[in-house]
mmCIF file of C-alpha atoms and ligand atoms in Angstrom:
data_model
loop_
_atom_site.group_PDB
_atom_site.id
_atom_site.type_symbol
_atom_site.label_atom_id
_atom_site.label_comp_id
_atom_site.label_asym_id
_atom_site.label_seq_id
_atom_site.Cartn_x
_atom_site.Cartn_y
_atom_site.Cartn_z
ATOM 1 C CA MET A 832 90.026 151.204 -17.703
ATOM 2 C CA LYS A 833 86.724 150.955 -15.846
ATOM 3 C CA LEU A 834 85.464 147.570 -14.718
ATOM 4 C CA GLY A 835 81.843 146.714 -14.027
ATOM 5 C CA ALA A 836 80.475 144.120 -11.618
ATOM 6 C CA ILE A 837 76.998 142.772 -11.021
ATOM 7 C CA GLU A 838 76.235 140.670 -7.973
ATOM 8 C CA ALA A 839 72.739 139.437 -8.667
ATOM 9 C CA GLY A 840 71.139 137.957 -5.583
ATOM 10 C CA GLY A 841 67.629 136.678 -5.154
ATOM 11 C CA THR A 842 67.046 139.423 -2.589
ATOM 12 C CA LYS A 843 69.101 142.294 -3.929
ATOM 13 C CA PHE A 844 71.217 143.337 -6.886
ATOM 14 C CA VAL A 845 74.534 145.121 -6.345
ATOM 15 C CA CYS A 846 76.102 146.972 -9.286
ATOM 16 C CA ALA A 847 79.513 148.584 -9.067
ATOM 17 C CA VAL A 848 82.223 150.294 -11.084
ATOM 18 C CA GLY A 849 85.857 149.748 -10.190
ATOM 19 C CA ASP A 850 89.338 150.640 -11.343
ATOM 20 C CA GLU A 851 92.000 148.220 -12.536
ATOM 21 C CA GLN A 852 93.122 147.658 -8.933
ATOM 22 C CA PHE A 853 89.531 146.651 -8.086
ATOM 23 C CA ASN A 854 88.857 149.745 -5.955
ATOM 24 C CA VAL A 855 85.147 150.535 -5.888
ATOM 25 C CA ILE A 856 84.411 153.888 -7.576
ATOM 26 C CA GLU A 857 80.623 153.699 -7.756
ATOM 27 C CA ARG A 858 78.234 151.285 -6.147
ATOM 28 C CA THR A 859 74.483 150.874 -5.928
ATOM 29 C CA ALA A 860 72.114 148.224 -4.587
ATOM 30 C CA PHE A 861 68.410 147.687 -5.157
ATOM 31 C CA PRO A 862 65.872 144.966 -4.376
ATOM 32 C CA THR A 863 65.424 142.151 -6.882
ATOM 33 C CA LYS A 864 62.013 142.681 -8.480
ATOM 34 C CA THR A 865 60.879 141.352 -11.859
ATOM 35 C CA PRO A 866 63.568 140.768 -14.494
ATOM 36 C CA ALA A 867 62.161 143.634 -16.611
ATOM 37 C CA GLU A 868 62.393 146.133 -13.750
ATOM 38 C CA THR A 869 65.630 144.895 -12.233
ATOM 39 C CA LEU A 870 67.595 144.468 -15.452
ATOM 40 C CA ALA A 871 66.431 147.900 -16.645
ATOM 41 C CA GLU A 872 67.675 149.395 -13.383
ATOM 42 C CA THR A 873 70.993 147.588 -13.855
ATOM 43 C CA VAL A 874 71.407 148.870 -17.406
ATOM 44 C CA ALA A 875 70.468 152.419 -16.350
ATOM 45 C CA PHE A 876 73.264 152.352 -13.759
ATOM 46 C CA PHE A 877 75.880 151.302 -16.313
ATOM 47 C CA LYS A 878 74.614 153.813 -18.899
ATOM 48 C CA GLU A 879 75.178 156.519 -16.300
ATOM 49 C CA HIS A 880 78.552 155.027 -15.293
ATOM 50 C CA PRO A 881 80.028 153.410 -18.434
ATOM 51 C CA VAL A 882 82.495 150.527 -18.101
ATOM 52 C CA ASP A 883 84.754 148.587 -20.483
ATOM 53 C CA ALA A 884 83.591 145.136 -19.412
ATOM 54 C CA ILE A 885 81.209 143.586 -16.898
ATOM 55 C CA GLY A 886 81.541 140.525 -14.694
ATOM 56 C CA ILE A 887 78.211 139.029 -13.648
ATOM 57 C CA GLY A 888 77.548 136.606 -10.827
ATOM 58 C CA SER A 889 73.933 135.542 -10.632
ATOM 59 C CA PHE A 890 71.639 133.603 -8.344
ATOM 60 C CA GLY A 891 70.508 130.455 -10.052
ATOM 61 C CA PRO A 892 70.200 127.961 -11.336
ATOM 62 C CA ILE A 893 71.701 129.539 -14.450
ATOM 63 C CA ASP A 894 72.776 128.220 -17.841
ATOM 64 C CA ILE A 895 76.574 128.390 -18.078
ATOM 65 C CA ASN A 896 77.010 126.280 -21.212
ATOM 66 C CA PRO A 897 78.108 128.587 -24.072
ATOM 67 C CA ASP A 898 76.807 126.059 -26.621
ATOM 68 C CA SER A 899 73.311 126.081 -25.183
ATOM 69 C CA ALA A 900 70.434 128.055 -26.727
ATOM 70 C CA THR A 901 69.650 129.379 -23.270
ATOM 71 C CA TYR A 902 73.223 130.296 -22.311
ATOM 72 C CA GLY A 903 73.125 133.271 -19.960
ATOM 73 C CA TYR A 904 69.597 132.585 -18.773
ATOM 74 C CA VAL A 905 68.385 132.145 -15.238
ATOM 75 C CA THR A 906 66.648 128.782 -15.639
ATOM 76 C CA LYS A 907 64.518 126.776 -13.202
ATOM 77 C CA THR A 908 64.484 129.170 -10.245
ATOM 78 C CA PRO A 909 61.540 129.343 -7.821
ATOM 79 C CA LYS A 910 61.997 133.130 -7.838
ATOM 80 C CA PRO A 911 58.770 134.502 -9.366
ATOM 81 C CA GLY A 912 59.185 135.908 -12.866
ATOM 82 C CA TRP A 913 62.782 134.786 -13.307
ATOM 83 C CA GLN A 914 62.199 131.358 -14.860
ATOM 84 C CA ASN A 915 63.967 131.356 -18.221
ATOM 85 C CA ALA A 916 64.951 135.025 -18.013
ATOM 86 C CA ASP A 917 67.608 136.028 -20.556
ATOM 87 C CA PHE A 918 69.815 137.944 -18.098
ATOM 88 C CA LEU A 919 73.111 137.944 -19.991
ATOM 89 C CA GLY A 920 71.550 138.528 -23.418
ATOM 90 C CA TYR A 921 69.706 141.595 -22.165
ATOM 91 C CA ILE A 922 72.895 143.084 -20.672
ATOM 92 C CA GLN A 923 74.871 142.368 -23.847
ATOM 93 C CA ARG A 924 72.230 143.877 -26.129
ATOM 94 C CA GLU A 925 71.837 147.011 -24.029
ATOM 95 C CA LEU A 926 75.447 147.675 -23.070
ATOM 96 C CA ASP A 927 77.550 146.055 -25.803
ATOM 97 C CA VAL A 928 80.712 145.406 -23.769
ATOM 98 C CA PRO A 929 82.583 142.159 -23.074
ATOM 99 C CA THR A 930 80.959 140.188 -20.285
ATOM 100 C CA ALA A 931 81.694 137.269 -17.994
ATOM 101 C CA TRP A 932 78.895 135.101 -16.639
ATOM 102 C CA THR A 933 78.940 132.790 -13.653
ATOM 103 C CA THR A 934 77.114 132.007 -10.408
ATOM 104 C CA ASP A 935 76.982 134.480 -7.510
ATOM 105 C CA VAL A 936 79.070 132.170 -5.325
ATOM 106 C CA ASN A 937 81.677 131.563 -8.028
ATOM 107 C CA GLU A 938 82.004 135.321 -8.449
ATOM 108 C CA ALA A 939 82.551 135.766 -4.708
ATOM 109 C CA ALA A 940 84.961 132.835 -4.609
ATOM 110 C CA TYR A 941 86.949 134.490 -7.409
ATOM 111 C CA GLY A 942 87.028 137.829 -5.587
ATOM 112 C CA GLU A 943 88.501 136.212 -2.490
ATOM 113 C CA ALA A 944 90.951 134.240 -4.653
ATOM 114 C CA VAL A 945 92.301 137.274 -6.507
ATOM 115 C CA ALA A 946 92.291 139.789 -3.660
ATOM 116 C CA GLY A 947 91.116 138.206 -0.408
ATOM 117 C CA ALA A 948 91.509 135.289 1.951
ATOM 118 C CA THR A 949 92.480 132.683 -0.659
ATOM 119 C CA GLN A 950 95.039 134.657 -2.684
ATOM 120 C CA GLY A 951 97.809 132.316 -3.749
ATOM 121 C CA ASP A 952 95.809 129.145 -3.159
ATOM 122 C CA ASP A 953 95.506 126.779 -6.137
ATOM 123 C CA THR A 954 92.117 125.485 -5.067
ATOM 124 C CA SER A 955 89.734 127.333 -2.789
ATOM 125 C CA ILE A 956 86.078 127.179 -1.892
ATOM 126 C CA TYR A 957 83.787 130.014 -0.852
ATOM 127 C CA VAL A 958 80.685 129.001 1.078
ATOM 128 C CA THR A 959 77.863 131.380 1.925
ATOM 129 C CA ILE A 960 75.379 130.544 4.643
ATOM 130 C CA GLY A 961 72.649 133.113 4.248
ATOM 131 C CA THR A 962 69.117 133.017 2.887
ATOM 132 C CA GLY A 963 70.393 130.102 0.881
ATOM 133 C CA ILE A 964 73.535 128.036 1.078
ATOM 134 C CA GLY A 965 75.883 127.953 -1.873
ATOM 135 C CA ALA A 966 79.519 127.360 -2.634
ATOM 136 C CA GLY A 967 81.890 128.224 -5.455
ATOM 137 C CA VAL A 968 85.004 126.204 -6.211
ATOM 138 C CA VAL A 969 87.977 127.995 -7.785
ATOM 139 C CA SER A 970 90.644 125.631 -9.048
ATOM 140 C CA HIS A 971 93.776 126.649 -10.932
ATOM 141 C CA GLY A 972 92.255 129.951 -12.038
ATOM 142 C CA GLY A 973 88.922 128.532 -13.237
ATOM 143 C CA PHE A 974 85.652 127.393 -11.728
ATOM 144 C CA TYR A 975 84.785 123.781 -11.208
ATOM 145 C CA ALA A 976 81.850 122.978 -13.511
ATOM 146 C CA GLY A 977 80.440 119.821 -14.951
ATOM 147 C CA ARG A 978 77.217 119.242 -16.866
ATOM 148 C CA THR A 979 76.212 122.496 -15.196
ATOM 149 C CA HIS A 980 77.442 124.508 -12.226
ATOM 150 C CA THR A 981 77.652 122.853 -8.829
ATOM 151 C CA GLU A 982 74.733 122.951 -6.366
ATOM 152 C CA LEU A 983 76.682 122.495 -3.170
ATOM 153 C CA GLY A 984 73.989 124.007 -0.991
ATOM 154 C CA HIS A 985 72.065 120.778 -1.515
ATOM 155 C CA LEU A 986 74.675 118.380 -0.140
ATOM 156 C CA VAL A 987 72.967 115.656 1.865
ATOM 157 C CA MET A 988 73.321 116.083 5.633
ATOM 158 C CA ASN A 989 73.425 113.497 8.352
ATOM 159 C CA ARG A 990 70.469 114.714 10.372
ATOM 160 C CA LEU A 991 71.335 115.039 14.063
ATOM 161 C CA PRO A 992 69.357 112.890 16.508
ATOM 162 C CA GLY A 993 66.482 114.915 17.905
ATOM 163 C CA ASP A 994 66.521 117.473 15.079
ATOM 164 C CA ASP A 995 63.005 117.184 13.702
ATOM 165 C CA LEU A 996 62.974 120.454 11.771
ATOM 166 C CA VAL A 997 60.890 120.266 8.618
ATOM 167 C CA SER A 998 63.451 121.158 5.940
ATOM 168 C CA VAL A 999 63.064 124.612 4.382
ATOM 169 C CA CYS A 1000 64.244 123.235 1.019
ATOM 170 C CA PRO A 1001 61.188 122.389 -1.088
ATOM 171 C CA PHE A 1002 63.112 119.596 -2.817
ATOM 172 C CA HIS A 1003 65.040 117.801 -0.049
ATOM 173 C CA ASP A 1004 64.294 116.670 3.492
ATOM 174 C CA ASN A 1005 67.921 116.562 4.602
ATOM 175 C CA CYS A 1006 70.017 118.985 2.557
ATOM 176 C CA ALA A 1007 72.384 121.674 3.823
ATOM 177 C CA GLU A 1008 70.170 124.565 2.720
ATOM 178 C CA GLY A 1009 67.084 122.860 4.116
ATOM 179 C CA LEU A 1010 68.615 122.313 7.561
ATOM 180 C CA ALA A 1011 71.268 124.996 8.006
ATOM 181 C CA SER A 1012 70.433 128.136 5.999
ATOM 182 C CA GLY A 1013 69.425 131.340 7.813
ATOM 183 C CA PRO A 1014 65.705 130.578 7.369
ATOM 184 C CA ALA A 1015 66.259 127.036 8.705
ATOM 185 C CA VAL A 1016 67.921 128.398 11.856
ATOM 186 C CA ASN A 1017 65.112 130.921 12.331
ATOM 187 C CA LYS A 1018 62.540 128.171 11.912
ATOM 188 C CA ARG A 1019 64.309 125.882 14.380
ATOM 189 C CA ALA A 1020 64.510 128.766 16.857
ATOM 190 C CA GLY A 1021 60.913 129.841 16.316
ATOM 191 C CA LYS A 1022 62.188 133.413 16.257
ATOM 192 C CA PRO A 1023 64.896 135.421 14.476
ATOM 193 C CA ALA A 1024 68.206 133.703 15.143
ATOM 194 C CA VAL A 1025 69.770 137.013 16.174
ATOM 195 C CA GLU A 1026 67.638 136.814 19.314
ATOM 196 C CA LEU A 1027 69.192 133.502 20.406
ATOM 197 C CA ALA A 1028 71.809 133.469 23.157
ATOM 198 C CA GLU A 1029 75.352 132.886 21.986
ATOM 199 C CA ASP A 1030 75.432 129.542 23.828
ATOM 200 C CA ASP A 1031 72.029 128.318 22.651
ATOM 201 C CA PRO A 1032 72.238 124.598 21.674
ATOM 202 C CA ILE A 1033 70.877 125.553 18.254
ATOM 203 C CA TRP A 1034 74.355 126.861 17.421
ATOM 204 C CA GLN A 1035 75.812 123.406 18.208
ATOM 205 C CA THR A 1036 73.417 121.936 15.650
ATOM 206 C CA GLU A 1037 74.276 124.648 13.155
ATOM 207 C CA ALA A 1038 78.021 124.211 13.634
ATOM 208 C CA ASN A 1039 77.670 120.459 13.126
ATOM 209 C CA TYR A 1040 75.873 120.874 9.796
ATOM 210 C CA ILE A 1041 78.368 123.474 8.594
ATOM 211 C CA ALA A 1042 81.209 121.131 9.606
ATOM 212 C CA GLN A 1043 79.547 118.350 7.583
ATOM 213 C CA ILE A 1044 79.520 120.666 4.582
ATOM 214 C CA CYS A 1045 83.230 121.346 5.064
ATOM 215 C CA VAL A 1046 84.065 117.630 5.353
ATOM 216 C CA ASP A 1047 82.176 116.866 2.140
ATOM 217 C CA LEU A 1048 83.861 119.728 0.310
ATOM 218 C CA THR A 1049 87.245 118.584 1.607
ATOM 219 C CA VAL A 1050 86.911 115.022 0.350
ATOM 220 C CA ALA A 1051 85.300 116.061 -2.933
ATOM 221 C CA PHE A 1052 87.587 118.919 -3.977
ATOM 222 C CA ALA A 1053 90.731 118.787 -1.799
ATOM 223 C CA PRO A 1054 90.833 122.570 -1.430
ATOM 224 C CA ASP A 1055 93.698 124.508 0.136
ATOM 225 C CA LYS A 1056 91.203 126.600 2.064
ATOM 226 C CA ILE A 1057 87.466 126.937 2.736
ATOM 227 C CA ILE A 1058 85.925 130.353 3.334
ATOM 228 C CA LEU A 1059 82.706 130.620 5.343
ATOM 229 C CA ASN A 1060 80.682 133.803 4.787
ATOM 230 C CA GLY A 1061 77.036 134.920 4.725
ATOM 231 C CA GLY A 1062 74.601 136.303 7.279
ATOM 232 C CA VAL A 1063 74.615 133.305 9.615
ATOM 233 C CA MET A 1064 78.401 133.521 9.991
ATOM 234 C CA HIS A 1065 77.931 136.895 11.690
ATOM 235 C CA GLN A 1066 77.543 134.648 14.757
ATOM 236 C CA GLN A 1067 81.170 134.876 15.845
ATOM 237 C CA GLN A 1068 80.953 131.813 18.107
ATOM 238 C CA LEU A 1069 80.266 129.527 15.120
ATOM 239 C CA MET A 1070 83.693 129.517 13.455
ATOM 240 C CA PRO A 1071 85.613 127.813 16.313
ATOM 241 C CA MET A 1072 82.738 125.378 16.844
ATOM 242 C CA VAL A 1073 82.747 124.437 13.166
ATOM 243 C CA ARG A 1074 86.517 123.862 13.236
ATOM 244 C CA ASP A 1075 86.216 121.597 16.301
ATOM 245 C CA ASP A 1076 83.381 119.565 14.814
ATOM 246 C CA PHE A 1077 85.216 119.338 11.505
ATOM 247 C CA GLN A 1078 88.288 117.862 13.199
ATOM 248 C CA THR A 1079 86.194 115.313 15.069
ATOM 249 C CA MET A 1080 84.356 114.233 11.899
ATOM 250 C CA PHE A 1081 87.348 114.287 9.565
ATOM 251 C CA ASN A 1082 89.366 112.284 12.082
ATOM 252 C CA ASN A 1083 92.769 113.210 10.611
ATOM 253 C CA TYR A 1084 91.948 111.380 7.405
ATOM 254 C CA GLN A 1085 94.419 113.629 5.581
ATOM 255 C CA ASP A 1086 97.062 116.108 6.689
ATOM 256 C CA LEU A 1087 95.495 119.529 6.495
ATOM 257 C CA PRO A 1088 96.710 123.028 7.311
ATOM 258 C CA ALA A 1089 96.049 124.294 10.851
ATOM 259 C CA MET A 1090 92.290 124.734 11.250
ATOM 260 C CA THR A 1091 92.668 128.521 11.626
ATOM 261 C CA ASP A 1092 94.295 128.562 8.160
ATOM 262 C CA TYR A 1093 91.902 126.062 6.613
ATOM 263 C CA ILE A 1094 88.369 127.124 7.543
ATOM 264 C CA VAL A 1095 88.484 130.892 7.488
ATOM 265 C CA PRO A 1096 86.274 133.991 7.249
ATOM 266 C CA ALA A 1097 86.113 136.092 4.074
ATOM 267 C CA GLN A 1098 88.520 139.004 3.885
ATOM 268 C CA LEU A 1099 86.564 141.211 1.532
ATOM 269 C CA LYS A 1100 83.356 140.810 3.565
ATOM 270 C CA ASP A 1101 80.537 142.438 1.587
ATOM 271 C CA ASN A 1102 82.780 143.042 -1.435
ATOM 272 C CA SER A 1103 83.814 139.475 -2.307
ATOM 273 C CA GLY A 1104 81.281 139.296 -5.139
ATOM 274 C CA ILE A 1105 81.897 142.748 -6.507
ATOM 275 C CA VAL A 1106 85.683 142.342 -6.551
ATOM 276 C CA GLY A 1107 85.227 138.954 -8.223
ATOM 277 C CA GLY A 1108 83.040 140.650 -10.834
ATOM 278 C CA PHE A 1109 85.752 143.241 -11.507
ATOM 279 C CA ALA A 1110 88.359 140.495 -11.886
ATOM 280 C CA LEU A 1111 86.131 138.513 -14.253
ATOM 281 C CA ALA A 1112 85.466 141.687 -16.250
ATOM 282 C CA LYS A 1113 89.195 142.306 -16.550
ATOM 283 C CA ASP A 1114 89.700 138.713 -17.729
ATOM 284 C CA ALA A 1115 86.958 139.218 -20.323
ATOM 285 C CA LEU A 1116 88.834 142.120 -21.928
HETATM 286 N N1 LIG B 2445 73.653 137.940 12.923
HETATM 287 C C1 LIG B 2445 72.973 136.942 12.395
HETATM 288 N N2 LIG B 2445 72.776 135.802 13.067
HETATM 289 C C2 LIG B 2445 72.088 134.772 12.550
HETATM 290 N N3 LIG B 2445 71.529 134.790 11.338
HETATM 291 C C3 LIG B 2445 71.690 135.902 10.613
HETATM 292 C C4 LIG B 2445 72.406 137.031 11.093
HETATM 293 N N4 LIG B 2445 72.396 137.974 10.140
HETATM 294 C C5 LIG B 2445 71.698 137.461 9.109
HETATM 295 N N5 LIG B 2445 71.280 136.223 9.387
HETATM 296 C C6 LIG B 2445 70.501 135.343 8.524
HETATM 297 O O1 LIG B 2445 71.129 135.279 7.274
HETATM 298 C C7 LIG B 2445 70.181 135.310 6.222
HETATM 299 C C8 LIG B 2445 70.551 136.430 5.258
HETATM 300 O O2 LIG B 2445 71.781 136.115 4.700
HETATM 301 P P1 LIG B 2445 72.711 137.168 3.984
HETATM 302 O O3 LIG B 2445 72.885 138.345 4.899
HETATM 303 O O4 LIG B 2445 73.937 136.447 3.567
HETATM 304 O O5 LIG B 2445 71.839 137.695 2.795
HETATM 305 P P2 LIG B 2445 71.421 137.165 1.394
HETATM 306 O O6 LIG B 2445 72.274 137.869 0.423
HETATM 307 O O7 LIG B 2445 69.947 137.324 1.304
HETATM 308 O O8 LIG B 2445 71.734 135.630 1.352
HETATM 309 P P3 LIG B 2445 72.093 134.827 0.013
HETATM 310 O O9 LIG B 2445 73.559 135.019 -0.161
HETATM 311 O O10 LIG B 2445 71.724 133.413 0.363
HETATM 312 O O11 LIG B 2445 71.261 135.390 -1.103
HETATM 313 C C9 LIG B 2445 68.821 135.480 6.865
HETATM 314 O O12 LIG B 2445 68.160 134.230 6.866
HETATM 315 C C10 LIG B 2445 69.125 135.909 8.276
HETATM 316 O O13 LIG B 2445 68.200 135.380 9.178
HETATM 317 ZN ZN1 LIG B 2446 67.846 121.049 -1.062
#
């Protein structure tokens, strides 16, 4: 059995073929261009490397309601060309294999839950802090979803005194993505964040916002574990700072696991999404 995975990001697409144990056999990545170009490139990869099913995790917002006329579409995205793009339908028409369709962060959350840091946990959350902020909630083998998928990157933040950054989110002045995404940190720094010293006060601000995200996720979903991943988390000093700030803010409101077992890095690193796609593909068979 060959399993296919698509991790569709706003910046790049990753396509991969795996075996039943989720080992990667083939993998390719290419920049996200127009839907016509990018989906054709995706289909070409899977025509060259056929699979029995494909799990897709896409940037969004996406339509995840199977009863909707636009199920499988990317919907109201600011990404040029992708508004109302029939992503899933195109893949199904061209490749004719069973598919699974969810958000990019749900896919990654699932990968970590089946084969990574949150294996064995009933409820787990995967947060990425990169170009955007997003989070996927896996609970009892499924994804939390309501009217539509969650938009946890837009949780409202308590703005820190003295932080006058103009939010990078076009919709919200005080949301997580607007104040704490990679572009927000770069903007606050006035230069690429990688050039900041490890002890720059900007990391205190960043850790505080990430801790706020974790507190909100904790009270809303009562997860067993929260994974923090994404480009910004390459800053190794952040994780302990986030745990400290979390404990101060949460103030022992509930008994939680030790912080080092509660707020944790991803285990599969760059493969969380792809492995999640394989697992979703297997489920779809
Ligand atoms: N070492 C680092 N330190 C600080 N910021 C970083 C570092 N590496 C990457 N970033 C920031 O992370 C962002 C890129 O995130 P990531 O590498 O997760 O890619 P992405 O896939 O584009 O993000 P997304 O998952 O939101 O689509 C950029 O804004 C970049 O400035
Ligand atoms: Zn926002």
